[in-house]
Amino acid sequence: MTGTSVPVGADHRAPVFVRDRLTATAYGGLAVYAYLLYALGPLLPLLRRDLKLSYALMSLHSTAFAAGAMLTNLLFRRLRSRLGHRVLFWSALAALAAGSLLLATGLSAAVTLGAAVLGGVGGALLQTTALAVLAEHHGAHESLRARALVEANAAASLSALAAPLVISGLEGAGASWNWSLVLPALALAAMYPALRHEPLRPRPAASAAIASRAKAAGDAAQAGRPPGSFPLRAALCGLVVGFEFCLAYYAAPLLTSAFDLTDSQASVALALFYGGELIGRLAGSRLTAGTRPTRSAALVAGALTVAAVGFLALWLASTTWLALLGLTLGGLGVANLFPLTLSLAVSAAPGRTDQATARVQLAVSTCIMLAPLLLGTLSDHLGVRSAFGLAGCLLPLAALLLAAGRSRPAGADASSSGVTPHVRH
């Protein structure tokens, strides 16, 4: 970690990416959030087993988590303007840890659903704050922002990969899976003393030219020009994340119902999905170097293709090894879909980073809330394998939105401006 983030090199042309304390703090918070978020995939079948829940009631926990996230994103702009990023970040991390502990100790569905709501509130607030800070802090150039978002998701992937391994390890050792939910509180206890003084204040814009482009974009909006591609790109973010969480929450039930794996074995198998995500995001950090929105869109199209191949292999597999291969390819495909589509969406809303990030998170939370719940309801009536086809329908819809977004104007020169200065609303 070094100094302050520097957007351009000595020749004033080549962008330079620097990981400073602000960047490290944001990465760390996102990693803690990812641990709980992705732990839900292997945890919910175990919770269903222990509390004797239906698939629909099991999925209601992910819906409750997303509902808490939606509430947070609706209020984010007001909270941010009154409290600031630093207070929001640490308050969100504390709420996430509290929700995790409550989920671990809940003895009824009513308590665990309440814990899911609290975790969703804290998680969404933490993610939106951290992503907004990263997007602005590294927003002097498209490649810097895209790399920061991809690296943040790579850090999150390490936590996501750890979650099923910790849970299955506890189960294999004869200990309760509930102990796995203590880790977010331990992470908070470790991070706060070391990083609590970091202001989490995005640096000013790299140049007056960026501010000028933001003003021009605002003038264009007031003049009644077309709204651009932001709504399409925000919806695209929602669909790709909805697909990701259908896989994360229902790959394990699919493996247990179609291939006779135990709940513990299916939890271990999810590590292949998260491992694929980690590999994809590490590669994505390199692929996004020097990227522009046109190239980002091409990377999204390629990732959708890989995800589709993985999904079909998992869904239609007749053997366990082919299903596990499909699960790995699915993780590889979805790895960079969210950071790349988020970067595209933010590029389409210059000068409004906080507002754009919160609206994207609202779309994402809506899809997380609806897609797994619908999948769970159908699983109770049709069986997991038949219902699982619903997840595959999200990919062609995402491809259509990507194509439509590329044909719509972004409303500003996003390719060069990236994210513009922090603006209070």
Tab-separated table of C-alpha atoms in Angstrom:
chain	number	residue	atom	x	y	z
A	1	MET	CA	0.000	0.000	0.000
A	2	THR	CA	1.350	3.376	-0.932
A	3	GLY	CA	0.421	7.015	-0.735
A	4	THR	CA	-2.445	8.696	-2.488
A	5	SER	CA	-4.123	7.335	-5.590
A	6	VAL	CA	-2.582	8.873	-8.693
A	7	PRO	CA	-4.720	8.820	-11.828
A	8	VAL	CA	-2.078	9.471	-14.486
A	9	GLY	CA	1.555	8.605	-15.001
A	10	ALA	CA	4.503	10.911	-15.427
A	11	ASP	CA	3.765	11.308	-19.111
A	12	HIS	CA	0.244	12.528	-18.290
A	13	ARG	CA	-1.209	9.880	-20.585
A	14	ALA	CA	-0.886	6.402	-19.096
A	15	PRO	CA	-3.195	5.790	-16.104
A	16	VAL	CA	-1.501	4.463	-12.953
A	17	PHE	CA	-3.415	2.359	-10.409
A	18	VAL	CA	-2.305	2.776	-6.774
A	19	ARG	CA	-3.684	0.790	-3.823
A	20	ASP	CA	-3.705	3.126	-0.821
A	21	ARG	CA	-5.261	2.839	2.663
A	22	LEU	CA	-8.647	4.006	1.442
A	23	THR	CA	-8.613	1.314	-1.232
A	24	ALA	CA	-7.515	-1.334	1.292
A	25	THR	CA	-10.283	-0.350	3.723
A	26	ALA	CA	-12.932	-0.602	1.035
A	27	TYR	CA	-11.577	-3.956	-0.166
A	28	GLY	CA	-11.625	-5.293	3.388
A	29	GLY	CA	-15.198	-4.229	4.047
A	30	LEU	CA	-16.391	-5.777	0.806
A	31	ALA	CA	-14.594	-9.022	1.673
A	32	VAL	CA	-16.442	-9.253	5.005
A	33	TYR	CA	-19.760	-8.579	3.276
A	34	ALA	CA	-18.993	-11.201	0.637
A	35	TYR	CA	-18.285	-13.814	3.299
A	36	LEU	CA	-21.776	-13.546	4.775
A	37	LEU	CA	-23.470	-13.075	1.421
A	38	TYR	CA	-21.899	-16.174	-0.106
A	39	ALA	CA	-22.114	-18.180	3.097
A	40	LEU	CA	-25.884	-18.080	2.660
A	41	GLY	CA	-25.587	-20.449	-0.313
A	42	PRO	CA	-24.234	-23.424	1.655
A	43	LEU	CA	-25.878	-22.317	4.929
A	44	LEU	CA	-29.500	-22.142	3.791
A	45	PRO	CA	-29.816	-25.890	3.014
A	46	LEU	CA	-28.373	-26.614	6.473
A	47	LEU	CA	-30.771	-24.120	8.030
A	48	ARG	CA	-33.610	-25.753	6.098
A	49	ARG	CA	-32.550	-29.129	7.479
A	50	ASP	CA	-32.252	-27.957	11.089
A	51	LEU	CA	-35.463	-25.900	11.175
A	52	LYS	CA	-37.392	-28.217	8.788
A	53	LEU	CA	-38.229	-25.441	6.307
A	54	SER	CA	-39.750	-25.681	2.839
A	55	TYR	CA	-37.720	-24.512	-0.166
A	56	ALA	CA	-39.909	-21.402	-0.377
A	57	LEU	CA	-39.320	-20.517	3.283
A	58	MET	CA	-35.627	-21.224	2.863
A	59	SER	CA	-35.525	-18.830	-0.099
A	60	LEU	CA	-37.451	-16.259	1.904
A	61	HIS	CA	-34.232	-15.669	3.847
A	62	SER	CA	-32.502	-14.429	0.696
A	63	THR	CA	-35.592	-12.340	-0.026
A	64	ALA	CA	-35.453	-10.849	3.478
A	65	PHE	CA	-31.754	-10.110	2.977
A	66	ALA	CA	-32.513	-8.362	-0.301
A	67	ALA	CA	-35.473	-6.488	1.190
A	68	GLY	CA	-33.190	-5.014	3.843
A	69	ALA	CA	-30.798	-4.048	1.059
A	70	MET	CA	-33.575	-2.350	-0.916
A	71	LEU	CA	-34.602	-0.273	2.089
A	72	THR	CA	-31.027	0.826	2.589
A	73	ASN	CA	-30.505	1.817	-1.033
A	74	LEU	CA	-33.698	3.869	-1.063
A	75	LEU	CA	-32.377	5.866	1.899
A	76	PHE	CA	-28.685	5.885	0.969
A	77	ARG	CA	-28.483	9.423	-0.436
A	78	ARG	CA	-30.057	10.935	2.685
A	79	LEU	CA	-27.885	8.870	5.003
A	80	ARG	CA	-24.723	9.709	3.112
A	81	SER	CA	-25.433	13.444	3.057
A	82	ARG	CA	-26.059	13.494	6.830
A	83	LEU	CA	-23.473	11.031	8.119
A	84	GLY	CA	-20.704	10.762	5.537
A	85	HIS	CA	-18.933	7.718	4.165
A	86	ARG	CA	-16.817	6.939	7.223
A	87	VAL	CA	-19.699	6.692	9.705
A	88	LEU	CA	-21.789	4.753	7.202
A	89	PHE	CA	-18.992	2.271	6.521
A	90	TRP	CA	-18.303	1.317	10.149
A	91	SER	CA	-21.978	1.382	11.158
A	92	ALA	CA	-22.780	-0.909	8.240
A	93	LEU	CA	-20.008	-3.327	9.175
A	94	ALA	CA	-21.281	-3.439	12.769
A	95	ALA	CA	-24.855	-4.127	11.587
A	96	LEU	CA	-23.587	-6.882	9.293
A	97	ALA	CA	-21.712	-8.537	12.157
A	98	ALA	CA	-24.763	-8.285	14.432
A	99	GLY	CA	-27.041	-9.820	11.804
A	100	SER	CA	-24.561	-12.646	11.299
A	101	LEU	CA	-24.455	-13.450	15.008
A	102	LEU	CA	-28.246	-13.313	15.257
A	103	LEU	CA	-28.574	-15.697	12.323
A	104	ALA	CA	-26.182	-18.094	14.066
A	105	THR	CA	-28.165	-18.126	17.312
A	106	GLY	CA	-31.737	-17.978	15.981
A	107	LEU	CA	-33.901	-20.953	16.932
A	108	SER	CA	-36.909	-20.142	14.750
A	109	ALA	CA	-37.596	-18.939	11.243
A	110	ALA	CA	-38.961	-15.646	12.570
A	111	VAL	CA	-35.652	-14.868	14.286
A	112	THR	CA	-33.468	-15.969	11.371
A	113	LEU	CA	-35.573	-13.958	8.923
A	114	GLY	CA	-35.108	-10.884	11.119
A	115	ALA	CA	-31.375	-11.583	11.161
A	116	ALA	CA	-31.389	-11.776	7.364
A	117	VAL	CA	-33.064	-8.357	7.144
A	118	LEU	CA	-30.470	-6.839	9.492
A	119	GLY	CA	-27.658	-8.444	7.511
A	120	GLY	CA	-29.163	-7.105	4.302
A	121	VAL	CA	-29.357	-3.584	5.693
A	122	GLY	CA	-25.769	-3.631	6.897
A	123	GLY	CA	-24.451	-5.430	3.833
A	124	ALA	CA	-26.083	-3.153	1.280
A	125	LEU	CA	-24.993	-0.039	3.154
A	126	LEU	CA	-21.450	-1.363	3.367
A	127	GLN	CA	-21.308	-2.387	-0.293
A	128	THR	CA	-22.858	0.807	-1.676
A	129	THR	CA	-20.585	3.000	0.451
A	130	ALA	CA	-17.422	1.079	-0.430
A	131	LEU	CA	-18.207	0.871	-4.146
A	132	ALA	CA	-19.113	4.560	-4.365
A	133	VAL	CA	-15.850	5.508	-2.646
A	134	LEU	CA	-13.814	3.235	-4.911
A	135	ALA	CA	-15.575	4.435	-8.057
A	136	GLU	CA	-14.846	8.073	-7.257
A	137	HIS	CA	-11.388	7.560	-5.788
A	138	HIS	CA	-10.235	5.730	-8.930
A	139	GLY	CA	-12.592	7.477	-11.341
A	140	ALA	CA	-10.202	9.695	-13.280
A	141	HIS	CA	-10.046	7.086	-16.045
A	142	GLU	CA	-12.298	4.207	-17.099
A	143	SER	CA	-9.496	1.637	-16.727
A	144	LEU	CA	-8.714	2.749	-13.149
A	145	ARG	CA	-12.315	2.489	-12.027
A	146	ALA	CA	-12.907	-0.841	-13.757
A	147	ARG	CA	-9.728	-2.290	-12.254
A	148	ALA	CA	-10.633	-1.091	-8.744
A	149	LEU	CA	-14.088	-2.657	-8.989
A	150	VAL	CA	-12.741	-5.919	-10.412
A	151	GLU	CA	-10.024	-6.131	-7.737
A	152	ALA	CA	-12.590	-5.410	-5.027
A	153	ASN	CA	-14.638	-8.326	-6.284
A	154	ALA	CA	-11.495	-10.486	-6.425
A	155	ALA	CA	-10.908	-9.744	-2.740
A	156	ALA	CA	-14.537	-10.611	-2.113
A	157	SER	CA	-14.021	-13.888	-3.972
A	158	LEU	CA	-11.386	-14.969	-1.457
A	159	SER	CA	-13.992	-14.625	1.290
A	160	ALA	CA	-16.614	-16.301	-0.871
A	161	LEU	CA	-14.290	-19.250	-1.446
A	162	ALA	CA	-13.546	-19.483	2.272
A	163	ALA	CA	-17.223	-19.583	3.280
A	164	PRO	CA	-18.176	-23.096	2.036
A	165	LEU	CA	-14.808	-24.501	3.127
A	166	VAL	CA	-15.239	-23.190	6.672
A	167	ILE	CA	-18.815	-24.434	6.861
A	168	SER	CA	-18.073	-27.901	5.481
A	169	GLY	CA	-14.948	-28.110	7.655
A	170	LEU	CA	-16.997	-27.438	10.771
A	171	GLU	CA	-19.603	-29.990	9.716
A	172	GLY	CA	-16.909	-32.559	8.968
A	173	ALA	CA	-15.291	-31.983	12.362
A	174	GLY	CA	-18.595	-32.531	14.132
A	175	ALA	CA	-18.962	-28.871	15.104
A	176	SER	CA	-22.006	-26.763	14.358
A	177	TRP	CA	-22.088	-24.662	11.176
A	178	ASN	CA	-23.288	-21.773	13.344
A	179	TRP	CA	-19.716	-21.045	14.405
A	180	SER	CA	-18.897	-19.963	10.865
A	181	LEU	CA	-21.019	-16.851	11.395
A	182	VAL	CA	-18.732	-15.538	14.134
A	183	LEU	CA	-16.088	-14.544	11.571
A	184	PRO	CA	-17.694	-11.216	10.467
A	185	ALA	CA	-17.629	-10.010	14.086
A	186	LEU	CA	-13.992	-11.087	14.419
A	187	ALA	CA	-13.146	-9.233	11.206
A	188	LEU	CA	-14.771	-6.066	12.548
A	189	ALA	CA	-12.764	-6.393	15.759
A	190	ALA	CA	-9.557	-6.682	13.717
A	191	MET	CA	-10.251	-3.945	11.157
A	192	TYR	CA	-11.646	-1.166	13.339
A	193	PRO	CA	-8.567	-0.512	15.529
A	194	ALA	CA	-6.268	-0.488	12.499
A	195	LEU	CA	-8.358	1.483	9.995
A	196	ARG	CA	-10.865	3.527	11.982
A	197	HIS	CA	-9.028	6.806	11.321
A	198	GLU	CA	-9.183	6.424	7.526
A	199	PRO	CA	-11.575	9.240	6.457
A	200	LEU	CA	-12.946	7.309	3.445
A	201	ARG	CA	-13.254	10.595	1.630
A	202	PRO	CA	-12.812	10.271	-2.157
A	203	ARG	CA	-10.098	12.540	-3.495
A	204	PRO	CA	-11.086	15.564	-5.612
A	205	ALA	CA	-11.340	15.171	-9.369
A	206	ALA	CA	-8.047	14.682	-11.161
A	207	SER	CA	-8.550	17.689	-13.401
A	208	ALA	CA	-10.815	20.623	-14.116
A	209	ALA	CA	-11.690	18.984	-17.429
A	210	ILE	CA	-13.545	16.202	-15.586
A	211	ALA	CA	-15.575	18.739	-13.642
A	212	SER	CA	-16.331	20.537	-16.881
A	213	ARG	CA	-17.641	17.325	-18.459
A	214	ALA	CA	-19.824	16.714	-15.397
A	215	LYS	CA	-21.320	20.199	-15.721
A	216	ALA	CA	-21.948	19.609	-19.409
A	217	ALA	CA	-23.681	16.329	-18.610
A	218	GLY	CA	-25.865	18.069	-16.025
A	219	ASP	CA	-26.734	20.833	-18.487
A	220	ALA	CA	-27.658	18.213	-21.077
A	221	ALA	CA	-30.001	16.486	-18.636
A	222	GLN	CA	-31.684	19.778	-17.765
A	223	ALA	CA	-32.071	20.541	-21.450
A	224	GLY	CA	-34.223	17.441	-21.857
A	225	ARG	CA	-31.816	15.343	-23.904
A	226	PRO	CA	-32.243	11.554	-24.001
A	227	PRO	CA	-31.553	9.919	-20.605
A	228	GLY	CA	-28.932	7.671	-22.184
A	229	SER	CA	-28.150	4.053	-21.446
A	230	PHE	CA	-28.027	4.159	-17.630
A	231	PRO	CA	-31.456	2.529	-16.980
A	232	LEU	CA	-30.587	-0.325	-19.335
A	233	ARG	CA	-27.180	-0.800	-17.767
A	234	ALA	CA	-28.621	-0.707	-14.238
A	235	ALA	CA	-31.169	-3.370	-15.216
A	236	LEU	CA	-28.344	-5.394	-16.762
A	237	CYS	CA	-26.505	-5.302	-13.415
A	238	GLY	CA	-29.621	-6.596	-11.697
A	239	LEU	CA	-30.111	-9.506	-14.092
A	240	VAL	CA	-26.526	-10.764	-13.971
A	241	VAL	CA	-26.482	-10.661	-10.168
A	242	GLY	CA	-29.893	-12.357	-10.038
A	243	PHE	CA	-28.440	-15.171	-12.164
A	244	GLU	CA	-25.352	-15.382	-9.952
A	245	PHE	CA	-27.426	-15.817	-6.805
A	246	CYS	CA	-29.718	-18.392	-8.354
A	247	LEU	CA	-26.558	-20.450	-8.887
A	248	ALA	CA	-25.108	-19.619	-5.465
A	249	TYR	CA	-28.308	-20.512	-3.571
A	250	TYR	CA	-29.621	-23.422	-5.632
A	251	ALA	CA	-26.567	-25.241	-6.981
A	252	ALA	CA	-26.255	-27.114	-3.670
A	253	PRO	CA	-29.943	-28.213	-3.585
A	254	LEU	CA	-29.608	-29.253	-7.242
A	255	LEU	CA	-26.562	-31.396	-6.474
A	256	THR	CA	-28.275	-33.074	-3.508
A	257	SER	CA	-31.535	-33.772	-5.359
A	258	ALA	CA	-30.154	-34.776	-8.765
A	259	PHE	CA	-26.857	-36.434	-7.848
A	260	ASP	CA	-27.492	-37.709	-4.302
A	261	LEU	CA	-24.742	-35.662	-2.682
A	262	THR	CA	-25.093	-34.983	1.028
A	263	ASP	CA	-25.641	-31.430	2.262
A	264	SER	CA	-22.027	-31.326	3.462
A	265	GLN	CA	-20.693	-32.597	0.132
A	266	ALA	CA	-22.782	-30.062	-1.772
A	267	SER	CA	-21.399	-27.277	0.443
A	268	VAL	CA	-17.861	-28.368	-0.433
A	269	ALA	CA	-18.804	-28.478	-4.124
A	270	LEU	CA	-19.814	-24.810	-3.970
A	271	ALA	CA	-16.134	-24.042	-3.421
A	272	LEU	CA	-15.687	-24.909	-7.115
A	273	PHE	CA	-18.150	-22.149	-8.044
A	274	TYR	CA	-16.419	-19.603	-5.835
A	275	GLY	CA	-13.012	-20.815	-6.987
A	276	GLY	CA	-14.070	-20.222	-10.585
A	277	GLU	CA	-15.132	-16.714	-9.596
A	278	LEU	CA	-11.786	-16.066	-7.939
A	279	ILE	CA	-9.823	-17.214	-11.008
A	280	GLY	CA	-12.047	-15.135	-13.266
A	281	ARG	CA	-11.633	-12.002	-11.186
A	282	LEU	CA	-7.882	-12.348	-10.919
A	283	ALA	CA	-7.754	-12.644	-14.699
A	284	GLY	CA	-10.236	-9.776	-14.996
A	285	SER	CA	-7.886	-7.451	-13.128
A	286	ARG	CA	-5.441	-7.866	-16.010
A	287	LEU	CA	-8.003	-7.822	-18.796
A	288	THR	CA	-9.467	-4.502	-17.613
A	289	ALA	CA	-6.110	-2.700	-17.743
A	290	GLY	CA	-6.529	0.206	-20.167
A	291	THR	CA	-10.126	-0.761	-20.876
A	292	ARG	CA	-12.798	1.544	-22.280
A	293	PRO	CA	-16.589	1.105	-22.209
A	294	THR	CA	-16.568	-0.495	-25.675
A	295	ARG	CA	-14.089	-3.114	-24.519
A	296	SER	CA	-15.939	-3.569	-21.209
A	297	ALA	CA	-19.087	-4.377	-23.174
A	298	ALA	CA	-17.169	-6.979	-25.199
A	299	LEU	CA	-15.839	-8.526	-21.991
A	300	VAL	CA	-19.390	-8.694	-20.613
A	301	ALA	CA	-20.569	-10.472	-23.779
A	302	GLY	CA	-17.771	-13.021	-23.465
A	303	ALA	CA	-18.501	-13.583	-19.778
A	304	LEU	CA	-22.202	-14.138	-20.515
A	305	THR	CA	-21.237	-16.798	-23.053
A	306	VAL	CA	-19.024	-18.669	-20.582
A	307	ALA	CA	-21.718	-18.433	-17.900
A	308	ALA	CA	-24.310	-19.843	-20.305
A	309	VAL	CA	-22.089	-22.817	-21.179
A	310	GLY	CA	-21.477	-23.514	-17.494
A	311	PHE	CA	-25.149	-23.236	-16.630
A	312	LEU	CA	-26.203	-25.660	-19.377
A	313	ALA	CA	-23.541	-28.180	-18.318
A	314	LEU	CA	-24.718	-27.995	-14.702
A	315	TRP	CA	-28.431	-28.111	-15.489
A	316	LEU	CA	-28.380	-30.852	-18.116
A	317	ALA	CA	-25.537	-32.983	-16.706
A	318	SER	CA	-26.083	-36.724	-16.423
A	319	THR	CA	-22.953	-37.296	-14.341
A	320	THR	CA	-21.626	-35.637	-11.211
A	321	TRP	CA	-18.259	-34.673	-12.739
A	322	LEU	CA	-19.953	-32.843	-15.611
A	323	ALA	CA	-22.196	-30.974	-13.174
A	324	LEU	CA	-19.165	-29.937	-11.127
A	325	LEU	CA	-17.377	-28.788	-14.280
A	326	GLY	CA	-20.442	-26.740	-15.206
A	327	LEU	CA	-20.509	-25.245	-11.706
A	328	THR	CA	-16.868	-24.168	-12.063
A	329	LEU	CA	-17.477	-22.670	-15.522
A	330	GLY	CA	-20.535	-20.874	-14.164
A	331	GLY	CA	-18.370	-19.228	-11.496
A	332	LEU	CA	-15.751	-18.311	-14.090
A	333	GLY	CA	-18.417	-16.741	-16.299
A	334	VAL	CA	-20.200	-14.661	-13.669
A	335	ALA	CA	-16.930	-13.575	-12.003
A	336	ASN	CA	-16.649	-10.158	-13.644
A	337	LEU	CA	-20.225	-9.544	-14.741
A	338	PHE	CA	-21.168	-7.324	-11.799
A	339	PRO	CA	-18.034	-5.123	-11.627
A	340	LEU	CA	-17.954	-4.627	-15.392
A	341	THR	CA	-21.672	-3.853	-15.718
A	342	LEU	CA	-21.454	-1.549	-12.689
A	343	SER	CA	-18.571	0.299	-14.331
A	344	LEU	CA	-20.642	0.653	-17.514
A	345	ALA	CA	-23.593	1.975	-15.510
A	346	VAL	CA	-21.488	4.517	-13.606
A	347	SER	CA	-19.943	5.673	-16.905
A	348	ALA	CA	-23.464	6.432	-18.128
A	349	ALA	CA	-24.156	8.710	-15.129
A	350	PRO	CA	-21.193	11.129	-14.915
A	351	GLY	CA	-21.216	13.433	-11.902
A	352	ARG	CA	-23.705	11.281	-9.970
A	353	THR	CA	-21.614	8.410	-8.608
A	354	ASP	CA	-23.429	7.937	-5.277
A	355	GLN	CA	-26.845	8.214	-6.902
A	356	ALA	CA	-25.936	5.834	-9.732
A	357	THR	CA	-24.382	3.264	-7.387
A	358	ALA	CA	-27.410	3.334	-5.074
A	359	ARG	CA	-29.821	2.901	-7.984
A	360	VAL	CA	-27.793	0.017	-9.369
A	361	GLN	CA	-27.844	-1.615	-5.940
A	362	LEU	CA	-31.608	-1.135	-5.844
A	363	ALA	CA	-31.942	-3.014	-9.135
A	364	VAL	CA	-29.567	-5.693	-7.864
A	365	SER	CA	-31.453	-6.082	-4.579
A	366	THR	CA	-34.753	-6.394	-6.434
A	367	CYS	CA	-33.403	-9.252	-8.553
A	368	ILE	CA	-31.822	-10.983	-5.546
A	369	MET	CA	-35.132	-10.657	-3.738
A	370	LEU	CA	-37.309	-12.041	-6.530
A	371	ALA	CA	-35.241	-14.575	-8.477
A	372	PRO	CA	-34.289	-17.047	-5.695
A	373	LEU	CA	-37.749	-16.782	-4.100
A	374	LEU	CA	-39.457	-17.625	-7.378
A	375	LEU	CA	-36.965	-20.428	-7.896
A	376	GLY	CA	-37.715	-21.796	-4.423
A	377	THR	CA	-41.479	-21.633	-4.932
A	378	LEU	CA	-41.205	-23.474	-8.239
A	379	SER	CA	-38.868	-26.047	-6.648
A	380	ASP	CA	-41.543	-26.962	-4.094
A	381	HIS	CA	-44.004	-27.659	-6.926
A	382	LEU	CA	-41.857	-28.864	-9.843
A	383	GLY	CA	-38.670	-30.124	-8.221
A	384	VAL	CA	-35.321	-28.352	-8.053
A	385	ARG	CA	-34.001	-29.473	-11.433
A	386	SER	CA	-37.071	-28.424	-13.405
A	387	ALA	CA	-37.304	-25.087	-11.625
A	388	PHE	CA	-33.585	-24.426	-12.094
A	389	GLY	CA	-34.191	-23.618	-15.752
A	390	LEU	CA	-35.596	-20.263	-14.599
A	391	ALA	CA	-32.045	-19.077	-13.879
A	392	GLY	CA	-31.001	-19.716	-17.458
A	393	CYS	CA	-33.724	-17.403	-18.769
A	394	LEU	CA	-31.943	-14.435	-17.192
A	395	LEU	CA	-28.896	-14.735	-19.463
A	396	PRO	CA	-30.557	-14.079	-22.847
A	397	LEU	CA	-32.422	-11.164	-21.248
A	398	ALA	CA	-29.099	-9.787	-20.049
A	399	ALA	CA	-27.626	-10.170	-23.548
A	400	LEU	CA	-30.531	-8.208	-25.008
A	401	LEU	CA	-30.056	-5.389	-22.490
A	402	LEU	CA	-26.324	-5.293	-23.224
A	403	ALA	CA	-26.977	-4.969	-26.954
A	404	ALA	CA	-29.649	-2.319	-26.384
A	405	GLY	CA	-27.374	-0.348	-24.051
A	406	ARG	CA	-24.574	-0.279	-26.634
A	407	SER	CA	-26.934	1.323	-29.144
A	408	ARG	CA	-28.019	4.079	-26.739
A	409	PRO	CA	-25.984	7.218	-25.971
A	410	ALA	CA	-24.327	7.389	-22.565
A	411	GLY	CA	-25.157	11.084	-22.136
A	412	ALA	CA	-21.527	12.182	-21.789
A	413	ASP	CA	-18.077	11.261	-22.851
A	414	ALA	CA	-17.864	8.463	-20.363
A	415	SER	CA	-15.055	6.762	-22.117
A	416	SER	CA	-12.663	9.407	-21.088
A	417	SER	CA	-14.222	11.037	-18.108
A	418	GLY	CA	-14.974	8.041	-15.981
A	419	VAL	CA	-16.494	9.105	-12.695
A	420	THR	CA	-16.702	12.788	-12.034
A	421	PRO	CA	-16.310	14.715	-8.791
A	422	HIS	CA	-18.271	13.893	-5.669
A	423	VAL	CA	-21.515	15.833	-5.853
A	424	ARG	CA	-23.844	16.390	-2.918
A	425	HIS	CA	-27.535	16.151	-3.723
